[in-house]
Coordinates of C-alpha atoms and ligand atoms in Angstrom, one line a residue:
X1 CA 32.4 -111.5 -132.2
X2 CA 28.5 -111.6 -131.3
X3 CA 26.7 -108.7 -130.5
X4 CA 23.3 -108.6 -128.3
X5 CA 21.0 -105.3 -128.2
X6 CA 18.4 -105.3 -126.1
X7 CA 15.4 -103.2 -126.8
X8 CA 14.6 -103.0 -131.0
X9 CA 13.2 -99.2 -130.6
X10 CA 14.1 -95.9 -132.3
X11 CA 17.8 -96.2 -130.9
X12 CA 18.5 -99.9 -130.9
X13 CA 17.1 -101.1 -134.1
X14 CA 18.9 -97.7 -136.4
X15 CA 21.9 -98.7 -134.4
X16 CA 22.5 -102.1 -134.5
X17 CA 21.7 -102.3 -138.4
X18 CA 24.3 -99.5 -138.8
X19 CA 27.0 -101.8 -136.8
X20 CA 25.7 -104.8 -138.5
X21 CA 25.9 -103.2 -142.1
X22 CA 29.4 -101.4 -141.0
X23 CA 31.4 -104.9 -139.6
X24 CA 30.5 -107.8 -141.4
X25 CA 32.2 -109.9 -139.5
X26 CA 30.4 -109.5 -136.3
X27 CA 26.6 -111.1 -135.9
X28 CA 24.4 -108.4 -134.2
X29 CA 21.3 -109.7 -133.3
X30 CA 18.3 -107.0 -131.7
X31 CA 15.6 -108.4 -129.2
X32 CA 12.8 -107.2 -127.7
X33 CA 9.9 -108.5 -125.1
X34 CA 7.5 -107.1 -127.8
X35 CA 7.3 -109.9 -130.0
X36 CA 4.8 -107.8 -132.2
X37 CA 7.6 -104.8 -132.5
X38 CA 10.3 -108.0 -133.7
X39 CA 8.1 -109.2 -135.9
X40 CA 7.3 -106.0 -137.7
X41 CA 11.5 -105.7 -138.0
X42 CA 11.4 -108.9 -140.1
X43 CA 8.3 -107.7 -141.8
X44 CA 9.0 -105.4 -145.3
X45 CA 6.8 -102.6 -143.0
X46 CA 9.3 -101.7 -140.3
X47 CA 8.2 -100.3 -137.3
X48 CA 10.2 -96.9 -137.1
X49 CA 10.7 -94.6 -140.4
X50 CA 13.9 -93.5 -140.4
X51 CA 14.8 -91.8 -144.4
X52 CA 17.8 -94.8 -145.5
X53 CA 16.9 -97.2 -143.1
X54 CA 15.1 -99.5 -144.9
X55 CA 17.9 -100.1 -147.5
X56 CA 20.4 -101.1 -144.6
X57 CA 18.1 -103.4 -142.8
X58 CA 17.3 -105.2 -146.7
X59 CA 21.1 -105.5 -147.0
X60 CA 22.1 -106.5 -143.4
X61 CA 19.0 -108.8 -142.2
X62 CA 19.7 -112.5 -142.3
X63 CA 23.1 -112.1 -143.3
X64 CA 25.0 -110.6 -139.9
X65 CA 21.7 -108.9 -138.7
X66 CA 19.2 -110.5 -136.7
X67 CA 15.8 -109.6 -135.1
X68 CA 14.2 -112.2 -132.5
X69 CA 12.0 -112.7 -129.4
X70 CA 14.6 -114.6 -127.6
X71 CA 16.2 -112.8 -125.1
X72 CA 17.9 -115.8 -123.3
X73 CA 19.5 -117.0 -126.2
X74 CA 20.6 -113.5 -127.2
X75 CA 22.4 -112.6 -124.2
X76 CA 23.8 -116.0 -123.8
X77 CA 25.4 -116.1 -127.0
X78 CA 26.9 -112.2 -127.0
X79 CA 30.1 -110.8 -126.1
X80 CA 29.2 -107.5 -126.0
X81 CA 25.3 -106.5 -125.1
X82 CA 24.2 -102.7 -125.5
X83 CA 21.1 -101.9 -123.0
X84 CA 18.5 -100.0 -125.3
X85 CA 15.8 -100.4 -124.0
X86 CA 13.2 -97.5 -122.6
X87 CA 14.2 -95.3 -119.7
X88 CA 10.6 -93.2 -119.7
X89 CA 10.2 -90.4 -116.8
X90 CA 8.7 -92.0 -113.5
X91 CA 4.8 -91.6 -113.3
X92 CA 4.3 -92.7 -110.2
X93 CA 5.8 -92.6 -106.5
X94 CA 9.4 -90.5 -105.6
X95 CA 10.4 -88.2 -108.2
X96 CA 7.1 -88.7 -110.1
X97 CA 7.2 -86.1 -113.6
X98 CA 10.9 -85.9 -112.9
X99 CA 13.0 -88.7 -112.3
X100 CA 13.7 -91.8 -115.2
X101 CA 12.1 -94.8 -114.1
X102 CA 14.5 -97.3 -114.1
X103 CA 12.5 -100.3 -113.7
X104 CA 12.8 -101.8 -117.3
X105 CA 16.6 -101.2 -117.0
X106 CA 16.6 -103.0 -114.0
X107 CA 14.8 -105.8 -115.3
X108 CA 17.2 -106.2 -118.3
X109 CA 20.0 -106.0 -115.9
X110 CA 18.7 -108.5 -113.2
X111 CA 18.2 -110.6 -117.1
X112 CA 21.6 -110.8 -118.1
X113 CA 23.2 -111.6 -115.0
X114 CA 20.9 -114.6 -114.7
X115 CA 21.6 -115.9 -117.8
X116 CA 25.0 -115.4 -118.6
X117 CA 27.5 -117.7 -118.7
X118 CA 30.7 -116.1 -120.0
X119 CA 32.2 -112.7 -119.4
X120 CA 29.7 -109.5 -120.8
X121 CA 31.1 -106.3 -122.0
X122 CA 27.3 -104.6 -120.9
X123 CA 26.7 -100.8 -122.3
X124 CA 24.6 -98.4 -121.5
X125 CA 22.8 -96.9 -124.6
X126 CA 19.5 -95.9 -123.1
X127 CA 19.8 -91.9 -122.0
X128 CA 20.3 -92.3 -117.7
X129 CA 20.5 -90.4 -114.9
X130 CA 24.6 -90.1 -113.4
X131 CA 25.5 -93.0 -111.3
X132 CA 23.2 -95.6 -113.2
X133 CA 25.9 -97.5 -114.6
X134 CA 27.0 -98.1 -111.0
X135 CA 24.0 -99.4 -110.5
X136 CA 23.5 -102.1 -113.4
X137 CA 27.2 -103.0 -111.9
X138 CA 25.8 -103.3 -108.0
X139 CA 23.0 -105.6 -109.9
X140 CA 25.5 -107.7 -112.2
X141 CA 27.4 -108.3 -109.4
X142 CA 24.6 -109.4 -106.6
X143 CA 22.8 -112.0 -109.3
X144 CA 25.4 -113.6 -111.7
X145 CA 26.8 -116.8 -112.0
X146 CA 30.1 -117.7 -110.3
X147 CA 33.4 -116.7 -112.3
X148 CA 31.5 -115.2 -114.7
X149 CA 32.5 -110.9 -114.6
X150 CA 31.4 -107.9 -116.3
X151 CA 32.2 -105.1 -117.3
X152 CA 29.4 -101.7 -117.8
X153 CA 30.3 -98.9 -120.2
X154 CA 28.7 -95.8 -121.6
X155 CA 27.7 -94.9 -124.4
X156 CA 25.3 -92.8 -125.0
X157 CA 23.3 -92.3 -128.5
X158 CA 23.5 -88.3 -129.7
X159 CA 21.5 -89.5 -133.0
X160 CA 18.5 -87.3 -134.1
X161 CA 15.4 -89.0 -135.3
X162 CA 14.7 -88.4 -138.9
X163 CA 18.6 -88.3 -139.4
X164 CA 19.4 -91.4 -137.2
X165 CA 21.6 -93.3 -140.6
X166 CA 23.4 -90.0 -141.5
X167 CA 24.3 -89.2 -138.2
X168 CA 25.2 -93.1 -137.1
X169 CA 27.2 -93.4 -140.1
X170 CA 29.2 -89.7 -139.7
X171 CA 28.5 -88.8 -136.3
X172 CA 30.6 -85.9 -134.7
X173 CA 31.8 -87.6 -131.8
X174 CA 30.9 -91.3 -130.1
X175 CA 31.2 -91.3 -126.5
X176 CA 32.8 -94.1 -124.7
X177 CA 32.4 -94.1 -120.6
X178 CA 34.4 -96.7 -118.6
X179 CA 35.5 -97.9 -115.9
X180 CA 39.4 -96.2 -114.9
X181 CA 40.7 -100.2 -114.0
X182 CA 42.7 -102.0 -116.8
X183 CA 39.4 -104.0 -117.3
X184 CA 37.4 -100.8 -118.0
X185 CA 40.1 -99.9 -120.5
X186 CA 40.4 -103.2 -122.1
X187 CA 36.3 -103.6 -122.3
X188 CA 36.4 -99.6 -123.8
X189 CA 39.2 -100.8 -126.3
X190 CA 37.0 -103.5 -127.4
X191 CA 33.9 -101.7 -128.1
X192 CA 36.2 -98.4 -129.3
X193 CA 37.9 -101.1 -131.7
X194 CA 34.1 -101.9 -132.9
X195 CA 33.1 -97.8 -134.1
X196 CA 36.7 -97.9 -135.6
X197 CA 35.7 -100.2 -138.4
X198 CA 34.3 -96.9 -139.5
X199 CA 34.5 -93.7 -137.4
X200 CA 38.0 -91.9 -137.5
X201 CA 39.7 -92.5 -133.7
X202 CA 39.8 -89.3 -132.9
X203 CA 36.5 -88.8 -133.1
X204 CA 36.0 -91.7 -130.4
X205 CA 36.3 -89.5 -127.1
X206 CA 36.9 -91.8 -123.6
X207 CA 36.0 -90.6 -120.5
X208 CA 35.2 -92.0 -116.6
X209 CA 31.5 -93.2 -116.8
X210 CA 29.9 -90.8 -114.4
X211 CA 31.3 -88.0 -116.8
X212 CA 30.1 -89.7 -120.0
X213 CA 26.4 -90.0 -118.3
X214 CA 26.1 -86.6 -117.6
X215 CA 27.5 -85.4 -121.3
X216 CA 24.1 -86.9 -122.8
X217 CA 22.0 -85.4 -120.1
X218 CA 24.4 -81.6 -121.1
X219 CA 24.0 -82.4 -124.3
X220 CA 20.6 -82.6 -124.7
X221 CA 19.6 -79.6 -122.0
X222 CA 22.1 -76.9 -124.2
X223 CA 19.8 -78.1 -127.6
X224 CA 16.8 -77.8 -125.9
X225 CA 17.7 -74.7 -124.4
X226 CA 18.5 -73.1 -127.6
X227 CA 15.3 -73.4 -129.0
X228 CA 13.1 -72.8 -125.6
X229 CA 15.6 -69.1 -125.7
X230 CA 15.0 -68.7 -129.5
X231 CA 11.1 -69.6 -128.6
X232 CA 11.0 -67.1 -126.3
X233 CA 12.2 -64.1 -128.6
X234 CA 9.2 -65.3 -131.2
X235 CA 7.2 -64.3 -128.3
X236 CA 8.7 -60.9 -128.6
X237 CA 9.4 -60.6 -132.1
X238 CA 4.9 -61.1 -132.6
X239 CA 4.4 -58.1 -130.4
X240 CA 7.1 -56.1 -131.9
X241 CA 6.8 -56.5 -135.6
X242 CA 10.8 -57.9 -135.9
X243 CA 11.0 -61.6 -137.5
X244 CA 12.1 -64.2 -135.3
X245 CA 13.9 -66.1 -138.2
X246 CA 16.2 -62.7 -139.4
X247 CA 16.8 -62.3 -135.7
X248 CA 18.1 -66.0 -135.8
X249 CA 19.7 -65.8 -138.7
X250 CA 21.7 -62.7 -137.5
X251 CA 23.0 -63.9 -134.3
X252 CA 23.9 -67.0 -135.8
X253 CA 25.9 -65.6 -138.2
X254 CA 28.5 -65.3 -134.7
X255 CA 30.8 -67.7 -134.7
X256 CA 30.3 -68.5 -131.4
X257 CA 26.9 -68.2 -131.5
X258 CA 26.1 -70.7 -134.3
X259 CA 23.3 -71.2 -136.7
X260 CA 21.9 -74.6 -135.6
X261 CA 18.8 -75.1 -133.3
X262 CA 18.1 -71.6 -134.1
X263 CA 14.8 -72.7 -135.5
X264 CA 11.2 -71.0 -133.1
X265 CA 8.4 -73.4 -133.8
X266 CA 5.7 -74.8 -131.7
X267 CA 8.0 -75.8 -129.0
X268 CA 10.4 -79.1 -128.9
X269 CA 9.2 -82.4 -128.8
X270 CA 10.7 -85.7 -129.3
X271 CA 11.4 -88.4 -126.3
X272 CA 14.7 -86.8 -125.6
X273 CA 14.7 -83.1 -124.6
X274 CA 11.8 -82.9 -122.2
X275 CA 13.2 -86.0 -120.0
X276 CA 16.9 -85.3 -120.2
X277 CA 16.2 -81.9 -118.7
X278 CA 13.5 -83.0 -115.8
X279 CA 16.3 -85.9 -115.0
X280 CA 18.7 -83.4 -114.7
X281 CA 16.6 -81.3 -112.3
X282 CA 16.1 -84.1 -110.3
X283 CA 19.9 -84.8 -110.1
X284 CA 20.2 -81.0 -109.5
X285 CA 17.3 -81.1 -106.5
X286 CA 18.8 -84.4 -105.1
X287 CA 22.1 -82.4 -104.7
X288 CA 20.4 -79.7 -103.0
X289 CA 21.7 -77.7 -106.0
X290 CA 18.2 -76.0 -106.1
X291 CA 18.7 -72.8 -108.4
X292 CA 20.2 -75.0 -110.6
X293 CA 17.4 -77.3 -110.9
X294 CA 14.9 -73.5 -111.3
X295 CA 17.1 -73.0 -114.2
X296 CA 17.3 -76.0 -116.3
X297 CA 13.6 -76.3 -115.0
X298 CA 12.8 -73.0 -116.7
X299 CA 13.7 -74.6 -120.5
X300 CA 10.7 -76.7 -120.2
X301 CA 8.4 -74.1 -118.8
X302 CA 9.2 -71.8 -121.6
X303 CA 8.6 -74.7 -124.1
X304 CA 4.8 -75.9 -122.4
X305 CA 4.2 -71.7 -122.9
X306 CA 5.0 -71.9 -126.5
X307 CA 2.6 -74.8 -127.6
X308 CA 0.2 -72.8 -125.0
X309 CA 0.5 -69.6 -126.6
X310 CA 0.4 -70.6 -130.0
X311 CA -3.1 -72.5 -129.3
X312 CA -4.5 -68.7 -127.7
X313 CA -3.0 -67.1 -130.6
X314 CA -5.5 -69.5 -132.8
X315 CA -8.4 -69.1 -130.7
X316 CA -8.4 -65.0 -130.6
X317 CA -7.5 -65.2 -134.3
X318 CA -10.7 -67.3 -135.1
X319 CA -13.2 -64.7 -133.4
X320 CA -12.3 -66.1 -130.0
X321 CA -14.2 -69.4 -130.3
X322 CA -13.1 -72.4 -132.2
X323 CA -16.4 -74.7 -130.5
X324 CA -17.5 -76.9 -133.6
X325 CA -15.0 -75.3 -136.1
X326 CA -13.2 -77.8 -138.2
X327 CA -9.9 -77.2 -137.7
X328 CA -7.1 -79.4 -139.9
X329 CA -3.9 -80.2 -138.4
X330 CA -0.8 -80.6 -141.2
X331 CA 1.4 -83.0 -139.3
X332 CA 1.2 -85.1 -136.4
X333 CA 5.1 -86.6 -135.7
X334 CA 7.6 -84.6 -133.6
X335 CA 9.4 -83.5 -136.1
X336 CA 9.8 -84.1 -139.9
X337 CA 11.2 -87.6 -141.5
X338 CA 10.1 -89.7 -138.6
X339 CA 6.7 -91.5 -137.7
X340 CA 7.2 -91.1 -133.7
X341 CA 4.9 -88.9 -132.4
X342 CA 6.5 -88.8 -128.5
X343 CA 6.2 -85.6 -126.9
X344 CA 4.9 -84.2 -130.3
X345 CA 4.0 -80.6 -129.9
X346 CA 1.2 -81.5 -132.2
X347 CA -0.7 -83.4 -129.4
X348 CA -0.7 -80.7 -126.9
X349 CA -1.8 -78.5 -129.5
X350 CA -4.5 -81.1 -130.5
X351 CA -5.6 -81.8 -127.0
X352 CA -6.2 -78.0 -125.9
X353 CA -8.2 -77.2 -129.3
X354 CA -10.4 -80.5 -128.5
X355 CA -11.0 -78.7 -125.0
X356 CA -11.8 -75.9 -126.9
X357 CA -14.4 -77.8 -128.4
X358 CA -12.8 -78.1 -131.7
X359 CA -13.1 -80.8 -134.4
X360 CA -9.6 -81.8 -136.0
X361 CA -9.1 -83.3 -139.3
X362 CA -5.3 -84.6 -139.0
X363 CA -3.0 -85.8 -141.9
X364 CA 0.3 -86.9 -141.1
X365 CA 2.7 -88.5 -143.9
X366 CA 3.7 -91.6 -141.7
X367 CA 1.6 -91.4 -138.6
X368 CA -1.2 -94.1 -138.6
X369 CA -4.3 -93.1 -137.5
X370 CA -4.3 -96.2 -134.4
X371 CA -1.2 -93.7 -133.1
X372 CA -3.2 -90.4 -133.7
X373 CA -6.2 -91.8 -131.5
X374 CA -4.1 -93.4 -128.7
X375 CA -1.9 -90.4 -128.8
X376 CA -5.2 -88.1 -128.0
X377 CA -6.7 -90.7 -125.7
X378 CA -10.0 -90.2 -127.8
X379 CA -12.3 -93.3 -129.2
X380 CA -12.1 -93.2 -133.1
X381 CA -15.8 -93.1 -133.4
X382 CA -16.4 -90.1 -131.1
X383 CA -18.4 -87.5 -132.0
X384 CA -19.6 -83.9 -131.2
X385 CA -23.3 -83.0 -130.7
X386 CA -23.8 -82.2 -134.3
X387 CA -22.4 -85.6 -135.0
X388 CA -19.3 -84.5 -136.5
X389 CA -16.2 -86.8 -135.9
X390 CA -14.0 -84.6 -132.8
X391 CA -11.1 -86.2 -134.3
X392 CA -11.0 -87.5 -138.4
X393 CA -7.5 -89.0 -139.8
X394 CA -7.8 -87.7 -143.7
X395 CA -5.8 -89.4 -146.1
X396 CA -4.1 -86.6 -147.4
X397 CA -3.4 -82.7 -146.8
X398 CA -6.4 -81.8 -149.3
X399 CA -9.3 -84.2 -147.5
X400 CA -8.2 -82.3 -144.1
X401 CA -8.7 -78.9 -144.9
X402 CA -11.8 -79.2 -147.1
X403 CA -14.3 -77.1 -145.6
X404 CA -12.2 -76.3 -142.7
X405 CA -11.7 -72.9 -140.9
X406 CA -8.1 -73.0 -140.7
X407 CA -4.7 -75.0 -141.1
X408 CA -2.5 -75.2 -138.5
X409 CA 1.0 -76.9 -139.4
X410 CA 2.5 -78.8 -136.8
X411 CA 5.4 -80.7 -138.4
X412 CA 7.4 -79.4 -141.3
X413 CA 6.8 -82.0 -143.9
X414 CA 8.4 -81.1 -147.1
X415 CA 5.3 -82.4 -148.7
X416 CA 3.1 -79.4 -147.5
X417 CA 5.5 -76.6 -149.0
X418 CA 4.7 -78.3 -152.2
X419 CA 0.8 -78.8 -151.9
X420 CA -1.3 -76.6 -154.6
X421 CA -2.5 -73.8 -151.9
X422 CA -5.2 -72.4 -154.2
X423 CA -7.0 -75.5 -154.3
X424 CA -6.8 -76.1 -150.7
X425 CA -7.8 -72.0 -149.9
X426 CA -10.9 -72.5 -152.7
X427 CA -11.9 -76.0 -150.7
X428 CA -12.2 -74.0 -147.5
X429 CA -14.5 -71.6 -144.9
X430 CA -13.8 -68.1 -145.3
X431 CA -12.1 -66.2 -144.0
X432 CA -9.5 -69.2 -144.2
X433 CA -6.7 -69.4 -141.8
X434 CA -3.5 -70.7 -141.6
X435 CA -1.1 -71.2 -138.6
X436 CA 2.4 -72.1 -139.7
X437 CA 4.0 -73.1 -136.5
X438 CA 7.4 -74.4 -138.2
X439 CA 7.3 -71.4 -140.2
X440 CA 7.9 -73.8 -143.5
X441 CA 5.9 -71.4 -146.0
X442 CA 6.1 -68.7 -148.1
X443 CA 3.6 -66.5 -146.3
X444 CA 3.6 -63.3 -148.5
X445 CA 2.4 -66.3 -151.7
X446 CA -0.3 -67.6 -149.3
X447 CA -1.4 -64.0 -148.5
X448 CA -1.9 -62.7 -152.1
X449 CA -4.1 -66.2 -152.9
X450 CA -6.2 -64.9 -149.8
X451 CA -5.2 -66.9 -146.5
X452 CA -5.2 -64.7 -143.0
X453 CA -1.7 -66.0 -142.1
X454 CA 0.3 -66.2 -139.1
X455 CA 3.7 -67.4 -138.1
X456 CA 5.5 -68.0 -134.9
X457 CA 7.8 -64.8 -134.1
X458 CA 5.8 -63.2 -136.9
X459 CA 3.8 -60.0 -136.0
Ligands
UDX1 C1 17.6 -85.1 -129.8 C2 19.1 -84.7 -130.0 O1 19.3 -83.9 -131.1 C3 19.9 -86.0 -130.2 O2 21.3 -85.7 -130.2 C4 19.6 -87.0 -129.0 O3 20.3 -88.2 -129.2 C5 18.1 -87.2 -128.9 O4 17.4 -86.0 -128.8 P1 15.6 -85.8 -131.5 O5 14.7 -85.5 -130.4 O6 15.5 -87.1 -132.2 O7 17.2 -85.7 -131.1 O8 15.5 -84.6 -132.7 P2 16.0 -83.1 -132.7 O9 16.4 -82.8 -134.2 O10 17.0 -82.7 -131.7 O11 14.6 -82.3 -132.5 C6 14.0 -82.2 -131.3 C7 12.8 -81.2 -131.3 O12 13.3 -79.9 -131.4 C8 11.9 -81.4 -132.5 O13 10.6 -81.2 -132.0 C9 12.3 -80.3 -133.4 O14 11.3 -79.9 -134.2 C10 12.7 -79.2 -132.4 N1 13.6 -78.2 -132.9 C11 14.9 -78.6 -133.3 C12 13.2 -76.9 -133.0 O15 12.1 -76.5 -132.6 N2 14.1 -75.9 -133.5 C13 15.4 -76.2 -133.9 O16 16.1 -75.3 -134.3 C14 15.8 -77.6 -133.8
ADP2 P1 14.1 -95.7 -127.7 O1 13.6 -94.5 -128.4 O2 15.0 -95.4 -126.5 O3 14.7 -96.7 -128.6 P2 11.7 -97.3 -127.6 O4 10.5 -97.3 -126.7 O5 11.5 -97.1 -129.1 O6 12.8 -96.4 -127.0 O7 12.3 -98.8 -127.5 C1 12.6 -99.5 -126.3 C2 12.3 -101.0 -126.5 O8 12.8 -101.7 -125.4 C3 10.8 -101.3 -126.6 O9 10.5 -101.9 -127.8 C4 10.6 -102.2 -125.4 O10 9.6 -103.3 -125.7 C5 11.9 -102.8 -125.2 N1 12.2 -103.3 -123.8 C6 11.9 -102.7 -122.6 N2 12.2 -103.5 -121.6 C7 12.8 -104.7 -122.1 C8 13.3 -105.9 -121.6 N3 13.4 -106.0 -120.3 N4 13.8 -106.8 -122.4 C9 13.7 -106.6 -123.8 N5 13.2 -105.5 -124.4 C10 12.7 -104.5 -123.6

């Protein structure tokens, strides 16, 4: 059997090694348009971090796994093609801010029925709004060659970045969508028989397609709204002197409550959460369903007033002005164990101190500074009146806070609950702050050495 994936990104390339490493006997082979982005996959520097990644791509590539720039040749060859390519919310026209733009889906879609010449098993990987997969068919079936069919599945990707091996190799469920014909069942059986080589079968759930589309839009709209209504009590929790984490860890302790995603920080990030939900208020709106749409809507208000509110809480705590203060930033990715930095909380938080007139000095463990600069939409050299760079990448934790005002931690590294905090308070302005927005340190420590602390859903 040959596999295609189209789109080498943070989901297809994690993915397909995993299949690769996990059958053998099938040849998986990952394109992309971006012949840069293939390149770095054949490269020893691979484009997306992933903690165990590295060690499946050295023993897959060349032997069953392949990264190219053909696309043609790719899809020609497959039996089975997964769509991973990037689904980002529409900036422009109907639905702009709200609604997945489709177009590079379509534009795989219109791909594979133009070059195929033998039946396609075709899934859907990429995170879509209901009723796509009915349209990729529509498009199939319109373009392709004569006698040649296909069948579209979902199945959607409920990996986490940062934990995308672990949870590819034992996830808790895979999701199989299909079509409810005999040739829906037979293409589900075929990819079902794929997982199998190493996922128990009842973990392999089937359901119509329209049902399996919406699970990943559910799924990802119940996480996020965990942590915009755990966010929301760190609000309180700072005004009433009660700590947002013994608070979490007490309802948690319900069974039916839960302990995961109990976690306030700066707000969620992440290319998932933010889009899942505003595609889901779009469905909602398009169904006329519109206080549904107000309250899924209402998850990403309450996260934009977290990243918000953390940034006044830094300005007041800094005598109300942070114009010309060097301010280092401890983290720049969306969350720890990954380089991707979309939707980071850290760059909202970065882009309203700049308004402020701030300078940053950023250190991220696997963000490159290129990413840091075209993430803040600022020129590398730019400076401030004084001369002073607006926004400096230091090479480590230490170079960031010297002579800084304060430390605001954006992303909870491991690295910075280890990093000698006397000799970063003694290289600093005084009074010397420190922000912990994931609420990764052990405040009381920092206090005695001298830092004015604060933590999210700490009074
Ligand atoms: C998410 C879903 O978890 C995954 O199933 C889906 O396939 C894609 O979207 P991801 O965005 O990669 O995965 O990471 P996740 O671990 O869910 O974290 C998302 C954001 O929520 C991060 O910014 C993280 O810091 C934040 N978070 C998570 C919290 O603030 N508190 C928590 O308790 C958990
Ligand atoms: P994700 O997190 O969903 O994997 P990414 O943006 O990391 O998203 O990856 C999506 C990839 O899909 C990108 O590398 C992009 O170049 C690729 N891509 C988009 N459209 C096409 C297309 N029509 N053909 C091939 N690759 C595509």
């Amino acid at each position: 059997m040959k596999i295609a994936c189209i789109g080498a990104g943070y989901v297809g390339g994690p993915t397909m090694a995993v299949i690769a490493d996990k059958c053998p006997e099938i040849t998986v082979t990952v394109v992309d348009v971006n012949a840069q982005r293939i390149a770095q996959w054949n490269s020893p520097e691979l484009p997306v971090y992933e903690p165990g990644l590295a060690e499946v791509v050295e023993r897959t590539r060349g032997r069953n796994l392949f990264f190219s720039a053909d696309v043609d040749a790719a899809i020609h060859d497959a039996d089975v093609i997964f769509m991973s390519v990037n689904t980002p919310t529409k900036t422009y026209g109907e639905g702009a801010g709200k609604a997945a733009d489709l177009r590079y889906l379509e534009i795989c879609a219109r791909k594979i029925a133009a070059v195929a010449e033998s039946d396609k098993i075709v899934v859907e990987k990429s995170t879509l709004p209901v009723r796509t997969a009915e349209t990729i068919q529509l498009i199939l079936a319109a373009e392709k060659k004569q006698g040649v069919n296909f069948q579209v599945l979902s199945n959607p990707e409920f990996l986490a970045e940062g934990t995308a091996i672990t949870d590819l190799e034992n996830p808790d469920r895979v999701l199989v969508g299909a079509e409810e014909t005999p040739a829906g069942a037979e293409a589900a059986r075929i990819l079902i028989d794929i997982y199998a080589h190493w996922i128990p079968r009842d973990k392999i759930l089937t359901t119509n397609v329209w049902s399996s589309e919406l699970s990943k839009l559910t799924a990802n709209a119940f996480l996020a709204q965990r942590i915009s209504s755990i966010n929301a009590i760190s609000a309180l929790c700072e005004e009433t002197g009660a700590n947002v984490d013994e608070v979490a860890a007490a309802i948690g302790a319900d069974a039916r409550i839960g302990p995961k995603f109990l976690k306030a920080s700066v707000g969620f990030g992440g290319s998932c959460f933010q889009k899942d939900i505003l595609n889901l208020v779009y469905l909602c709106e398009h169904f006329g369903l519109h206080e549904a749409a107000r309250y899924w809507e209402q998850v990403v208000t309450m996260n934009d007033w977290q990243k918000h509110r953390f940034v006044r809480r830094i300005v007041k705590a800094l005598f109300n002005t942070v114009s010309g203060k060097r301010i280092a930033l401890f983290g720049f990715a969306f969350k720890k164990e990954t380089n991707d930095t979309r939707e980071s909380a850290a760059i909202a938080v970065a882009k309203e101190l700049l308004d402020e007139q701030a300078n940053l000095a950023i250190y991220d463990p696997k963000v490159s500074a290129a990413q840091i600069h075209a993430d803040l939409g600022l020129a590398p050299d730019a400076t401030d009146e004084q001369g002073c760079p607006r926004v400096e990448v230091a090479p480590d934790a230490y170079a960031a806070a010297a002579q800084a005002h304060a430390i605001v931690v954006l992303t909870g590294w491991d690295e910075f609950v280890r990093l000698d905090y006397r000799r970063i308070h003694a290289a600093m302005r005084k009074p010397a702050f420190l922000f912990d927005g994931p609420t990764i340190l052990n405040h009381k420590q920092l206090s005695e050495i001298g830092f004015t602390i604060h933590g999210i859903g700490r009074g």
